[in-house]
């Protein structure tokens, strides 16, 4: 370059290059260039034969990219310079016209917006695949009782289907978040030039339509500095990964000897190098551990953008690796979870035995007293003392005698024993969103409708 009297230092080159990771933007960069050239010709900024020559060269480069024969040079700093260099090699001096009325600043922002739009779509598909697996498992285990927990202490019994559906609703919100990411990335930066606009009569609205954008960025300064759509992707990814991490964490607990609620299929587990009896739920553990990595990518980009003066600064090159790793990691986790959840086997006996712990009906007994006019707070105290009594005597609640009940409250009669029978404490949770079978069935249908998943 004429402006410089020294070659770039080798360490600077290594620090400065982005081609090692932004090469995956090549298909977007080529599509952008094709439509940009088309627009330049439509606006009489270049001649028709120049457009044809540029398009033929871009076609040639696209073929080389696809076939993996693109000849890289040591001097290629990023995907944009590499493609422009190669177009010029193939087309001759007319290649120099490719960069008319644009800058790498609006170009890279546009490539990245197109990339985010596509990844938002593929991430939504991966979310729906996992949601489908969860809904199918919920259907298979519709009336399997299990203990519901708070503080990881048995709290109240629920159906396994109800518990699994909780994750389906998280995924429905994740899907919505990624759809909003797609919308945030649908505003076209191209045409902003370096930062101030360009000295040509370009047609950005036409370009937006040709490249599949919904609108044109209204401020050239904002257009080249905006990376909100990347932050949006990373924020949605961090939240989704956090959901997956909770599911992974539960699968790890459930597959322990102590819980014995579930067993992961062999395809999703590994053995120990020393203890032959072991089968470890590694997939669930790894998914559990990925969440902070994704949250880290979000925090890192916030750090890059924080206090960054307008407009383009080379700092912005740091957006890509965070985005790429987040998208790759999240989609891999979603795919793995769909496979692992789809092949998980649950142990009905263990789940049912744990759910049959009568102390889980303590709230239901308190509610029985409430129906008889006792205030809830007072009922809470009475049942607490019954639990204490049962624990002291080593009895189940249903083994307490009528005299022992009467010693705690005159309102505790034979109906006390009915409350503890069978599934009464599950089936009495008839409030909307509750665990009674009819409500869970209703919820499953709603989840299917919201997620657009057929049975
Ligand atoms: N490789 C750069 C990036 O990823 C492309 C934009 C470079 N623009 C510039 N003015 N140096 O951000």
CSV table of C-alpha atoms and ligand atoms in Angstrom, one decimal:
chain,number,residue,atom,x,y,z
A,1,UNK,CA,0.0,0.0,0.0
A,2,UNK,CA,1.3,3.4,-1.1
A,3,UNK,CA,0.6,5.0,2.2
A,4,UNK,CA,3.1,2.8,4.1
A,5,UNK,CA,6.9,2.6,3.9
A,6,UNK,CA,7.3,-0.6,6.0
A,7,UNK,CA,5.9,-4.1,5.7
A,8,UNK,CA,3.5,-5.1,8.5
A,9,UNK,CA,5.2,-6.7,11.4
A,10,UNK,CA,4.6,-10.4,11.6
A,11,UNK,CA,3.1,-10.3,15.1
A,12,UNK,CA,0.9,-7.4,14.0
A,13,UNK,CA,-0.3,-9.5,11.0
A,14,UNK,CA,-1.2,-12.4,13.3
A,15,UNK,CA,-3.0,-10.0,15.7
A,16,UNK,CA,-4.8,-8.2,12.9
A,17,UNK,CA,-5.9,-11.0,10.7
A,18,UNK,CA,-9.5,-12.3,10.9
A,19,UNK,CA,-9.5,-14.6,7.9
A,20,UNK,CA,-8.8,-17.6,10.1
A,21,UNK,CA,-12.3,-17.2,11.6
A,22,UNK,CA,-14.3,-14.9,9.3
A,23,UNK,CA,-13.8,-17.2,6.3
A,24,UNK,CA,-17.2,-18.7,7.2
A,25,UNK,CA,-18.7,-15.4,6.1
A,26,UNK,CA,-17.6,-16.0,2.6
A,27,UNK,CA,-21.0,-17.2,1.2
A,28,UNK,CA,-22.6,-14.0,2.6
A,29,UNK,CA,-19.8,-11.8,1.4
A,30,UNK,CA,-20.3,-13.2,-2.1
A,31,UNK,CA,-24.0,-12.8,-2.1
A,32,UNK,CA,-23.7,-9.3,-0.8
A,33,UNK,CA,-21.2,-8.5,-3.6
A,34,UNK,CA,-23.4,-10.0,-6.3
A,35,UNK,CA,-26.3,-7.8,-5.3
A,36,UNK,CA,-24.2,-4.8,-4.7
A,37,UNK,CA,-22.7,-5.0,-8.3
A,38,UNK,CA,-26.3,-5.5,-9.6
A,39,UNK,CA,-27.4,-2.4,-7.8
A,40,UNK,CA,-24.4,-0.4,-9.1
A,41,UNK,CA,-25.3,-1.3,-12.7
A,42,UNK,CA,-29.0,-0.5,-12.2
A,43,UNK,CA,-28.0,2.9,-10.9
A,44,UNK,CA,-25.6,3.4,-13.8
A,45,UNK,CA,-22.7,3.7,-11.4
A,46,UNK,CA,-20.9,0.9,-13.4
A,47,UNK,CA,-21.6,-0.3,-16.9
A,48,UNK,CA,-23.5,-3.5,-17.8
A,49,UNK,CA,-20.3,-5.2,-19.2
A,50,UNK,CA,-18.5,-4.3,-16.0
A,51,UNK,CA,-21.3,-5.8,-14.0
A,52,UNK,CA,-21.1,-9.0,-16.1
A,53,UNK,CA,-17.4,-9.3,-15.7
A,54,UNK,CA,-17.6,-8.8,-12.0
A,55,UNK,CA,-20.5,-11.3,-11.6
A,56,UNK,CA,-18.6,-13.9,-13.7
A,57,UNK,CA,-15.6,-13.5,-11.4
A,58,UNK,CA,-17.7,-13.7,-8.3
A,59,UNK,CA,-19.3,-16.8,-9.7
A,60,UNK,CA,-15.8,-18.3,-10.1
A,61,UNK,CA,-14.8,-17.4,-6.6
A,62,UNK,CA,-18.0,-18.9,-5.3
A,63,UNK,CA,-17.2,-22.2,-7.1
A,64,UNK,CA,-13.7,-22.1,-5.6
A,65,UNK,CA,-15.1,-21.5,-2.1
A,66,UNK,CA,-17.5,-24.3,-2.5
A,67,UNK,CA,-15.0,-26.8,-3.9
A,68,UNK,CA,-12.4,-25.8,-1.3
A,69,UNK,CA,-9.9,-24.7,-4.0
A,70,UNK,CA,-9.8,-21.0,-3.2
A,71,UNK,CA,-6.2,-20.0,-3.4
A,72,UNK,CA,-5.4,-18.1,-0.2
A,73,UNK,CA,-2.5,-15.7,0.0
A,74,UNK,CA,-0.4,-14.7,3.0
A,75,UNK,CA,-1.5,-11.2,2.5
A,76,UNK,CA,-5.2,-12.0,2.9
A,77,UNK,CA,-6.2,-10.1,6.1
A,78,UNK,CA,-9.9,-11.0,6.1
A,79,UNK,CA,-12.6,-12.6,4.1
A,80,UNK,CA,-13.5,-9.3,2.3
A,81,UNK,CA,-9.9,-8.5,1.1
A,82,UNK,CA,-9.4,-12.1,0.1
A,83,UNK,CA,-12.5,-12.2,-2.1
A,84,UNK,CA,-11.8,-8.8,-3.6
A,85,UNK,CA,-8.2,-9.8,-4.4
A,86,UNK,CA,-9.3,-13.0,-6.1
A,87,UNK,CA,-12.1,-11.3,-8.1
A,88,UNK,CA,-9.5,-8.9,-9.4
A,89,UNK,CA,-7.1,-11.8,-10.3
A,90,UNK,CA,-10.0,-13.4,-12.2
A,91,UNK,CA,-11.6,-10.4,-13.8
A,92,UNK,CA,-8.6,-8.1,-14.3
A,93,UNK,CA,-8.6,-4.4,-13.5
A,94,UNK,CA,-12.4,-4.1,-13.5
A,95,UNK,CA,-12.2,-6.0,-10.2
A,96,UNK,CA,-11.1,-2.7,-8.7
A,97,UNK,CA,-14.7,-1.5,-9.3
A,98,UNK,CA,-16.2,-4.0,-6.9
A,99,UNK,CA,-15.6,-1.8,-3.9
A,100,UNK,CA,-17.2,1.3,-5.4
A,101,UNK,CA,-19.7,2.9,-3.1
A,102,UNK,CA,-19.1,0.7,-0.1
A,103,UNK,CA,-16.6,0.2,2.7
A,104,UNK,CA,-15.5,-2.8,4.6
A,105,UNK,CA,-17.3,-1.2,7.6
A,106,UNK,CA,-20.8,-1.5,6.1
A,107,UNK,CA,-19.8,-4.7,4.4
A,108,UNK,CA,-18.8,-6.6,7.5
A,109,UNK,CA,-21.8,-5.4,9.4
A,110,UNK,CA,-24.0,-6.6,6.6
A,111,UNK,CA,-22.3,-10.0,6.3
A,112,UNK,CA,-22.7,-10.5,10.0
A,113,UNK,CA,-26.3,-9.5,10.0
A,114,UNK,CA,-27.0,-12.0,7.3
A,115,UNK,CA,-25.1,-14.6,9.3
A,116,UNK,CA,-27.0,-13.9,12.5
A,117,UNK,CA,-30.3,-14.1,10.6
A,118,UNK,CA,-29.4,-17.6,9.3
A,119,UNK,CA,-28.1,-18.8,12.7
A,120,UNK,CA,-31.2,-17.5,14.5
A,121,UNK,CA,-33.3,-19.6,12.1
A,122,UNK,CA,-31.2,-22.8,12.5
A,123,UNK,CA,-31.1,-22.3,16.3
A,124,UNK,CA,-34.9,-22.1,16.3
A,125,UNK,CA,-35.0,-25.4,14.4
A,126,UNK,CA,-32.7,-27.0,17.0
A,127,UNK,CA,-34.8,-25.6,19.8
A,128,UNK,CA,-38.0,-27.1,18.2
A,129,UNK,CA,-36.3,-30.5,17.8
A,130,UNK,CA,-35.6,-30.6,21.5
A,131,UNK,CA,-39.1,-29.3,22.3
A,132,UNK,CA,-40.5,-32.2,20.2
A,133,UNK,CA,-38.5,-34.7,22.2
A,134,UNK,CA,-39.7,-33.3,25.5
A,135,UNK,CA,-43.3,-33.2,24.4
A,136,UNK,CA,-43.1,-36.8,23.3
A,137,UNK,CA,-41.6,-37.9,26.6
A,138,UNK,CA,-44.2,-35.9,28.5
A,139,UNK,CA,-46.9,-37.8,26.5
A,140,UNK,CA,-45.2,-41.2,27.3
A,141,UNK,CA,-45.1,-40.4,31.0
A,142,UNK,CA,-48.3,-38.5,31.4
A,143,UNK,CA,-49.5,-40.1,34.7
A,144,UNK,CA,-46.2,-41.0,36.3
A,145,UNK,CA,-46.1,-39.5,39.8
A,146,UNK,CA,-42.8,-38.1,41.0
A,147,UNK,CA,-41.8,-35.8,43.9
A,148,UNK,CA,-41.6,-32.1,43.0
A,149,UNK,CA,-38.8,-30.3,44.8
A,150,UNK,CA,-38.0,-27.0,46.4
A,151,UNK,CA,-34.6,-26.5,48.0
A,152,UNK,CA,-34.0,-30.0,46.6
A,153,UNK,CA,-36.2,-31.3,49.4
A,154,UNK,CA,-39.3,-33.3,48.5
A,155,UNK,CA,-42.1,-30.7,48.4
A,156,UNK,CA,-45.3,-31.8,46.7
A,157,UNK,CA,-45.9,-34.6,44.2
A,158,UNK,CA,-46.3,-33.8,40.5
A,159,UNK,CA,-46.5,-35.8,37.3
A,160,UNK,CA,-43.3,-36.4,35.4
A,161,UNK,CA,-45.1,-35.0,32.3
A,162,UNK,CA,-45.7,-31.8,34.1
A,163,UNK,CA,-42.1,-31.5,35.1
A,164,UNK,CA,-40.8,-32.2,31.6
A,165,UNK,CA,-43.3,-29.7,30.2
A,166,UNK,CA,-41.7,-27.0,32.3
A,167,UNK,CA,-38.7,-27.3,30.1
A,168,UNK,CA,-40.8,-27.1,26.9
A,169,UNK,CA,-42.2,-23.7,28.1
A,170,UNK,CA,-38.6,-22.4,28.6
A,171,UNK,CA,-37.9,-23.5,25.1
A,172,UNK,CA,-41.0,-21.8,23.8
A,173,UNK,CA,-39.7,-18.5,25.3
A,174,UNK,CA,-36.2,-19.3,23.8
A,175,UNK,CA,-37.8,-19.7,20.4
A,176,UNK,CA,-39.5,-16.3,20.7
A,177,UNK,CA,-36.3,-14.7,21.7
A,178,UNK,CA,-34.4,-16.1,18.7
A,179,UNK,CA,-37.3,-15.0,16.4
A,180,UNK,CA,-36.8,-11.4,17.8
A,181,UNK,CA,-33.0,-11.8,17.1
A,182,UNK,CA,-33.9,-12.6,13.4
A,183,UNK,CA,-36.0,-9.4,13.3
A,184,UNK,CA,-33.2,-7.3,14.9
A,185,UNK,CA,-30.8,-8.5,12.2
A,186,UNK,CA,-33.1,-7.7,9.3
A,187,UNK,CA,-32.1,-4.0,9.0
A,188,UNK,CA,-29.6,-3.4,6.2
A,189,UNK,CA,-26.3,-1.6,7.1
A,190,UNK,CA,-24.9,-1.7,3.5
A,191,UNK,CA,-24.8,1.7,1.8
A,192,UNK,CA,-23.6,3.5,5.0
A,193,UNK,CA,-20.1,3.5,3.5
A,194,UNK,CA,-17.3,4.0,5.9
A,195,UNK,CA,-19.6,6.0,8.3
A,196,UNK,CA,-21.0,9.0,6.5
A,197,UNK,CA,-22.8,7.6,3.5
A,198,UNK,CA,-21.4,7.5,-0.1
A,199,UNK,CA,-21.0,9.9,-2.9
A,200,UNK,CA,-23.1,7.9,-5.3
A,201,UNK,CA,-26.8,7.6,-6.0
A,202,UNK,CA,-27.2,4.1,-4.6
A,203,UNK,CA,-30.6,2.3,-4.1
A,204,UNK,CA,-30.4,0.8,-0.6
A,205,UNK,CA,-34.1,-0.1,-0.6
A,206,UNK,CA,-33.6,-2.3,-3.6
A,207,UNK,CA,-30.5,-3.8,-2.1
A,208,UNK,CA,-32.4,-4.5,1.1
A,209,UNK,CA,-35.0,-6.4,-0.8
A,210,UNK,CA,-32.5,-8.3,-2.9
A,211,UNK,CA,-30.5,-9.4,0.2
A,212,UNK,CA,-33.7,-10.4,2.2
A,213,UNK,CA,-33.6,-7.5,4.7
A,214,UNK,CA,-36.9,-5.9,5.9
A,215,UNK,CA,-35.6,-2.3,6.1
A,216,UNK,CA,-32.6,0.0,5.6
A,217,UNK,CA,-30.6,1.3,8.5
A,218,UNK,CA,-31.7,5.0,8.8
A,219,UNK,CA,-28.4,6.4,10.2
A,220,UNK,CA,-25.1,5.6,8.5
A,221,UNK,CA,-23.1,6.2,11.7
A,222,UNK,CA,-25.3,3.8,13.7
A,223,UNK,CA,-25.3,1.3,10.8
A,224,UNK,CA,-21.5,0.7,10.9
A,225,UNK,CA,-21.2,0.7,14.7
A,226,UNK,CA,-24.3,-1.4,15.5
A,227,UNK,CA,-23.7,-4.9,16.8
A,228,UNK,CA,-26.9,-5.0,18.8
A,229,UNK,CA,-28.1,-8.0,16.8
A,230,UNK,CA,-25.0,-9.9,17.9
A,231,UNK,CA,-25.7,-9.0,21.5
A,232,UNK,CA,-29.3,-10.1,21.0
A,233,UNK,CA,-28.2,-13.5,19.7
A,234,UNK,CA,-25.7,-13.9,22.5
A,235,UNK,CA,-28.2,-12.9,25.2
A,236,UNK,CA,-30.8,-15.3,23.8
A,237,UNK,CA,-28.1,-18.0,23.6
A,238,UNK,CA,-26.9,-17.4,27.2
A,239,UNK,CA,-30.5,-17.7,28.4
A,240,UNK,CA,-31.2,-20.9,26.4
A,241,UNK,CA,-27.9,-22.5,27.5
A,242,UNK,CA,-28.9,-21.7,31.1
A,243,UNK,CA,-32.2,-23.6,30.6
A,244,UNK,CA,-30.3,-26.6,29.1
A,245,UNK,CA,-27.9,-26.5,32.0
A,246,UNK,CA,-30.7,-26.9,34.4
A,247,UNK,CA,-32.1,-29.8,32.5
A,248,UNK,CA,-28.7,-31.3,32.2
A,249,UNK,CA,-28.2,-30.9,36.0
A,250,UNK,CA,-31.5,-32.7,36.7
A,251,UNK,CA,-30.6,-35.6,34.4
A,252,UNK,CA,-27.3,-35.9,36.3
A,253,UNK,CA,-29.2,-36.0,39.7
A,254,UNK,CA,-31.8,-38.3,38.4
A,255,UNK,CA,-29.3,-40.8,37.0
A,256,UNK,CA,-27.5,-41.1,40.4
A,257,UNK,CA,-27.9,-44.2,42.5
A,258,UNK,CA,-29.3,-42.0,45.2
A,259,UNK,CA,-32.2,-40.8,43.0
A,260,UNK,CA,-32.4,-43.7,40.6
A,261,UNK,CA,-35.2,-41.9,38.7
A,262,UNK,CA,-33.7,-42.2,35.2
A,263,UNK,CA,-30.9,-43.8,33.2
A,264,UNK,CA,-29.3,-42.3,30.1
A,265,UNK,CA,-28.9,-44.6,27.1
A,266,UNK,CA,-25.5,-46.0,26.5
A,267,UNK,CA,-25.1,-43.8,23.5
A,268,UNK,CA,-25.0,-40.8,25.7
A,269,UNK,CA,-22.8,-42.1,28.6
A,270,UNK,CA,-19.2,-43.1,29.2
A,271,UNK,CA,-17.5,-45.5,31.5
A,272,UNK,CA,-14.7,-44.9,33.9
A,273,UNK,CA,-11.1,-45.7,33.1
A,274,UNK,CA,-10.7,-47.3,36.5
A,275,UNK,CA,-14.1,-48.3,38.0
A,276,UNK,CA,-15.7,-50.9,35.7
A,277,UNK,CA,-19.1,-50.6,37.3
A,278,UNK,CA,-19.6,-46.9,36.3
A,279,UNK,CA,-21.8,-45.3,33.7
A,280,UNK,CA,-21.5,-41.6,33.7
A,281,UNK,CA,-24.0,-39.2,32.2
A,282,UNK,CA,-21.3,-37.1,30.6
A,283,UNK,CA,-23.5,-35.5,27.9
A,284,UNK,CA,-25.8,-34.0,30.6
A,285,UNK,CA,-22.8,-32.9,32.6
A,286,UNK,CA,-21.2,-31.2,29.6
A,287,UNK,CA,-24.4,-29.4,28.7
A,288,UNK,CA,-24.7,-28.3,32.3
A,289,UNK,CA,-21.2,-26.8,32.1
A,290,UNK,CA,-21.6,-25.0,28.8
A,291,UNK,CA,-23.9,-22.3,30.1
A,292,UNK,CA,-21.2,-20.1,31.7
A,293,UNK,CA,-19.2,-20.2,28.4
A,294,UNK,CA,-22.1,-18.7,26.5
A,295,UNK,CA,-22.8,-16.2,29.2
A,296,UNK,CA,-19.1,-15.3,29.0
A,297,UNK,CA,-19.4,-14.6,25.3
A,298,UNK,CA,-22.2,-12.2,26.0
A,299,UNK,CA,-20.3,-10.4,28.7
A,300,UNK,CA,-17.2,-10.3,26.5
A,301,UNK,CA,-19.0,-8.5,23.7
A,302,UNK,CA,-20.6,-6.1,26.1
A,303,UNK,CA,-17.0,-5.4,27.3
A,304,UNK,CA,-15.9,-4.8,23.7
A,305,UNK,CA,-18.8,-2.4,23.0
A,306,UNK,CA,-18.7,-0.6,26.3
A,307,UNK,CA,-17.5,3.0,25.9
A,308,UNK,CA,-16.4,2.4,22.3
A,309,UNK,CA,-16.5,5.6,20.4
A,310,UNK,CA,-18.4,5.8,17.2
A,311,UNK,CA,-18.1,4.6,14.6
A,312,UNK,CA,-16.1,1.6,13.4
A,313,UNK,CA,-13.1,0.6,15.5
A,314,UNK,CA,-11.1,-2.5,15.0
A,315,UNK,CA,-12.3,-3.7,18.4
A,316,UNK,CA,-15.5,-4.7,16.5
A,317,UNK,CA,-13.6,-7.5,14.8
A,318,UNK,CA,-13.8,-9.2,18.3
A,319,UNK,CA,-17.5,-9.8,17.8
A,320,UNK,CA,-17.1,-12.8,15.5
A,321,UNK,CA,-15.4,-15.5,17.5
A,322,UNK,CA,-17.8,-15.0,20.4
A,323,UNK,CA,-20.8,-15.2,18.1
A,324,UNK,CA,-19.5,-18.2,16.1
A,325,UNK,CA,-18.5,-20.2,19.2
A,326,UNK,CA,-21.8,-19.4,20.9
A,327,UNK,CA,-23.9,-20.5,17.9
A,328,UNK,CA,-21.9,-23.7,17.4
A,329,UNK,CA,-21.9,-24.6,21.1
A,330,UNK,CA,-25.6,-23.9,21.6
A,331,UNK,CA,-26.8,-25.8,18.5
A,332,UNK,CA,-24.6,-28.8,19.5
A,333,UNK,CA,-26.0,-28.7,23.0
A,334,UNK,CA,-29.6,-28.6,21.7
A,335,UNK,CA,-28.9,-31.5,19.3
A,336,UNK,CA,-27.3,-33.6,22.1
A,337,UNK,CA,-30.1,-32.9,24.6
A,338,UNK,CA,-32.7,-33.9,22.0
A,339,UNK,CA,-31.0,-37.2,21.5
A,340,UNK,CA,-30.3,-37.8,25.2
A,341,UNK,CA,-33.8,-36.8,26.4
A,342,UNK,CA,-35.3,-38.9,23.6
A,343,UNK,CA,-33.6,-42.0,24.8
A,344,UNK,CA,-33.7,-41.5,28.5
A,345,UNK,CA,-35.5,-44.3,30.4
A,346,UNK,CA,-37.4,-43.5,33.6
A,347,UNK,CA,-37.8,-45.8,36.5
A,348,UNK,CA,-41.5,-45.8,37.4
A,349,UNK,CA,-41.0,-47.8,40.7
A,350,UNK,CA,-38.4,-45.4,42.1
A,351,UNK,CA,-40.4,-42.3,41.0
A,352,UNK,CA,-43.6,-43.6,42.5
A,353,UNK,CA,-42.0,-44.7,45.7
A,354,UNK,CA,-40.4,-41.3,46.2
A,355,UNK,CA,-43.7,-39.6,45.4
A,356,UNK,CA,-45.6,-41.8,47.9
A,357,UNK,CA,-43.7,-40.1,50.8
A,358,UNK,CA,-46.8,-39.0,52.8
A,359,UNK,CA,-45.1,-35.9,54.1
A,360,UNK,CA,-45.6,-34.5,50.6
A,361,UNK,CA,-49.3,-34.3,51.5
A,362,UNK,CA,-48.6,-31.9,54.4
A,363,UNK,CA,-50.0,-28.9,52.4
A,364,UNK,CA,-53.1,-30.8,51.4
A,365,UNK,CA,-53.8,-31.6,55.1
A,366,UNK,CA,-53.4,-28.0,56.0
A,367,UNK,CA,-55.8,-27.1,53.2
A,368,UNK,CA,-58.3,-29.7,54.6
A,369,UNK,CA,-58.2,-27.6,57.9
A,370,UNK,CA,-58.6,-24.4,55.9
A,371,UNK,CA,-61.8,-25.8,54.3
A,372,UNK,CA,-63.1,-26.3,57.9
A,373,UNK,CA,-62.5,-22.7,58.8
A,374,UNK,CA,-59.0,-22.8,60.3
A,375,UNK,CA,-56.8,-20.0,59.0
A,376,UNK,CA,-54.0,-21.2,56.7
A,377,UNK,CA,-51.3,-19.9,59.0
A,378,UNK,CA,-52.8,-21.8,62.0
A,379,UNK,CA,-53.3,-24.9,59.9
A,380,UNK,CA,-49.6,-24.7,58.8
A,381,UNK,CA,-48.6,-24.9,62.5
A,382,UNK,CA,-51.0,-27.8,63.3
A,383,UNK,CA,-49.7,-29.9,60.4
A,384,UNK,CA,-46.1,-29.0,61.3
A,385,UNK,CA,-46.7,-30.4,64.8
A,386,UNK,CA,-48.3,-33.6,63.3
A,387,UNK,CA,-45.2,-34.1,61.1
A,388,UNK,CA,-43.0,-33.6,64.2
A,389,UNK,CA,-45.1,-36.2,66.0
A,390,UNK,CA,-44.9,-38.7,63.2
A,391,UNK,CA,-41.1,-38.2,62.9
A,392,UNK,CA,-40.7,-38.7,66.7
A,393,UNK,CA,-42.7,-41.9,66.6
A,394,UNK,CA,-41.2,-43.2,63.4
A,395,UNK,CA,-44.7,-43.4,61.8
A,396,UNK,CA,-46.2,-42.4,58.4
A,397,UNK,CA,-48.8,-39.7,58.7
A,398,UNK,CA,-51.5,-42.3,57.9
A,399,UNK,CA,-50.4,-44.4,60.9
A,400,UNK,CA,-51.2,-41.6,63.4
A,401,UNK,CA,-54.2,-42.6,65.5
A,402,UNK,CA,-57.5,-40.6,65.6
A,403,UNK,CA,-56.6,-39.7,69.2
A,404,UNK,CA,-53.2,-38.3,68.1
A,405,UNK,CA,-54.9,-36.3,65.4
A,406,UNK,CA,-57.5,-34.9,67.9
A,407,UNK,CA,-54.7,-34.0,70.3
A,408,UNK,CA,-53.5,-31.5,67.6
A,409,UNK,CA,-56.9,-30.3,66.3
A,410,UNK,CA,-60.5,-31.1,66.9
A,411,UNK,CA,-61.1,-30.5,63.1
A,412,UNK,CA,-59.0,-33.5,62.1
A,413,UNK,CA,-61.4,-36.4,61.6
A,414,UNK,CA,-61.5,-39.4,59.3
A,415,UNK,CA,-61.2,-37.3,56.1
A,416,UNK,CA,-57.6,-36.9,57.1
A,417,UNK,CA,-57.0,-40.5,56.0
A,418,UNK,CA,-58.8,-39.9,52.7
A,419,UNK,CA,-56.5,-37.0,51.8
A,420,UNK,CA,-53.6,-39.4,52.1
A,421,UNK,CA,-55.1,-42.1,49.8
A,422,UNK,CA,-53.9,-42.9,46.3
A,423,UNK,CA,-53.4,-39.9,44.1
A,424,UNK,CA,-55.8,-37.6,45.8
A,425,UNK,CA,-53.0,-35.1,46.5
A,426,UNK,CA,-52.0,-35.0,42.8
A,427,UNK,CA,-55.5,-34.9,41.4
A,428,UNK,CA,-56.6,-32.2,43.7
A,429,UNK,CA,-54.3,-29.7,42.0
A,430,UNK,CA,-56.9,-28.6,39.5
A,431,UNK,CA,-55.9,-25.0,39.3
A,432,UNK,CA,-54.9,-23.8,35.8
A,433,UNK,CA,-51.3,-24.8,35.2
A,434,UNK,CA,-51.5,-27.3,38.0
A,435,UNK,CA,-50.5,-30.9,38.1
A,436,UNK,CA,-53.9,-32.8,38.0
A,437,UNK,CA,-54.0,-35.0,35.0
A,438,UNK,CA,-56.7,-33.1,33.2
A,439,UNK,CA,-54.7,-29.9,33.6
A,440,UNK,CA,-51.5,-31.5,32.4
A,441,UNK,CA,-53.3,-32.9,29.3
A,442,UNK,CA,-54.6,-29.4,28.6
A,443,UNK,CA,-51.1,-28.0,29.0
A,444,UNK,CA,-49.6,-30.5,26.7
A,445,UNK,CA,-52.1,-29.5,24.0
A,446,UNK,CA,-51.3,-25.8,24.6
A,447,UNK,CA,-47.6,-26.5,24.4
A,448,UNK,CA,-48.0,-28.3,21.1
A,449,UNK,CA,-50.0,-25.5,19.7
A,450,UNK,CA,-47.6,-22.8,20.9
A,451,UNK,CA,-44.6,-24.7,19.6
A,452,UNK,CA,-46.3,-25.8,16.4
A,453,UNK,CA,-45.5,-29.4,17.1
A,454,UNK,CA,-48.0,-32.1,16.1
A,455,UNK,CA,-48.4,-35.2,18.3
B,1,LIG,N1,-12.0,-7.7,9.5
B,1,LIG,C1,-12.7,-6.6,9.9
B,1,LIG,C2,-13.7,-6.9,11.0
B,1,LIG,O1,-14.0,-8.0,11.1
B,1,LIG,C3,-13.5,-6.0,8.7
B,1,LIG,C4,-13.7,-4.5,8.7
B,1,LIG,C5,-12.4,-3.8,8.6
B,1,LIG,N2,-12.6,-2.4,8.5
B,1,LIG,C6,-11.7,-1.6,8.6
B,1,LIG,N3,-11.9,-0.3,8.5
B,1,LIG,N4,-10.4,-1.9,8.9
B,1,LIG,O2,-14.3,-6.1,11.6
